[in-house]
Amino acid sequence: MRYGFHMSTRGATAHPDAILKVARACERCGFDYFGVNDHVVVCETIDSPYPYTEDGSWAGAIEGTCLETLTTLGFIAAATERIRLLTSVMVIPHRPAVLTAKTLATLDVLCAGRLTVGVGVGWMREEMAALGAPPYEQRGRASDEYIEAYRTLWREDVARYDGDYVRFAGVISRPKPVQVPGPPIWIGGEGPAARRRVARFGDGWYPVGRNPRHRLDTAARFAAALGDVTRRLEEAGRDPATLDTALFVPWARLDEPLPESGRRAAFTGPAAALREDIAAYEEAGLRVLVPNLETPTAAGTVERIEAFADAVGIG
């Protein structure tokens, strides 16, 4: 199993010194990925339901702070040497396709090929409207074109793309990414549309385990969902063995055995229980585990990073 850290860029991790402490702690402790989530603006009124809570509420609405993801990853790139940088996840319609392809290629050059691009189509209608994104109802189809456009610009010396949402011709975009043919793209999302997108475009699948409509909170549920993804890959003529698999676990708590439907929730409780859960998910096909290790302070977050690494034997 490989391990990642997910940073929300608000609260304790909205300050440069804190970001450096946390990122360097992850690298020192042997984590494989450092992820940064993506919001550009927070609107005063948000009616869009958040997909990962039962009531649709989003905790980030009360604060409004959010560092820009790609800029933040550039900052982290300069302060680290080994750990891979992960957009966790970048909302595709937030940024114009050609500019984003260039920014991601630049990041890959500056971090010497350590970039992994986690992507999703987004959930907040109000934020997309403020950013001038394609119409909310069309964000899935637009996102598919954006991914194709990224890869066209990364691959072709003189690029051309003619879609409904992205159009360009005679475009030279250099330097190319260090990774050939480009940084790996992990598709976020849990439902059928996301799984179809994985089969078409994904180098990896990166869902969240806490979507009430598509729960992946047991190894059996994850195995069943991955089986569906595998079937879709095979139907698309792709080898499932080439797909990376990752899971963000927002509820992870070392030494806190959280109850879930009369049982201990996976990835909570004592170290021995966590190791059993990790083994079960690994058997189910998971390759990268991203637990939530953030606390209200940078020092507390570093403590959780160190404790988790020690408990599961990272490094």
Short mmCIF file of C-alpha atoms in Angstrom, two decimals, residues 21 26 46 54 90 94 97 99 122 127 136 141 172 206 219 232 241 248 254 261 284 296 299 315:
data_model
loop_
_atom_site.label_atom_id
_atom_site.label_comp_id
_atom_site.label_asym_id
_atom_site.label_seq_id
_atom_site.Cartn_x
_atom_site.Cartn_y
_atom_site.Cartn_z
CA LYS A 21 5.83 21.96 8.24
CA CYS A 26 4.81 13.87 5.18
CA ILE A 46 -24.57 28.16 -1.53
CA GLU A 54 -26.24 13.25 4.48
CA MET A 90 -8.80 19.75 -9.27
CA HIS A 94 -12.83 25.96 -12.89
CA ALA A 97 -8.43 24.17 -20.75
CA LEU A 99 -4.19 27.61 -19.63
CA GLY A 122 -17.30 19.65 -9.37
CA GLU A 127 -18.58 28.75 -7.74
CA TYR A 136 -23.33 23.55 -14.77
CA ARG A 141 -19.22 16.72 -21.20
CA ILE A 172 2.59 25.32 -29.74
CA TYR A 206 -9.70 8.36 -6.89
CA ALA A 219 -13.59 -3.40 1.75
CA ARG A 232 -16.00 -0.83 -17.89
CA ALA A 241 -3.98 -3.91 -14.39
CA PHE A 248 -9.75 9.40 0.32
CA LEU A 254 -6.24 6.49 14.88
CA SER A 261 -24.16 1.02 11.93
CA ALA A 284 -9.85 -5.65 -2.64
CA PRO A 296 -7.03 22.59 13.80
CA ALA A 299 1.53 20.94 15.21
CA GLY A 315 8.82 4.24 5.65
#
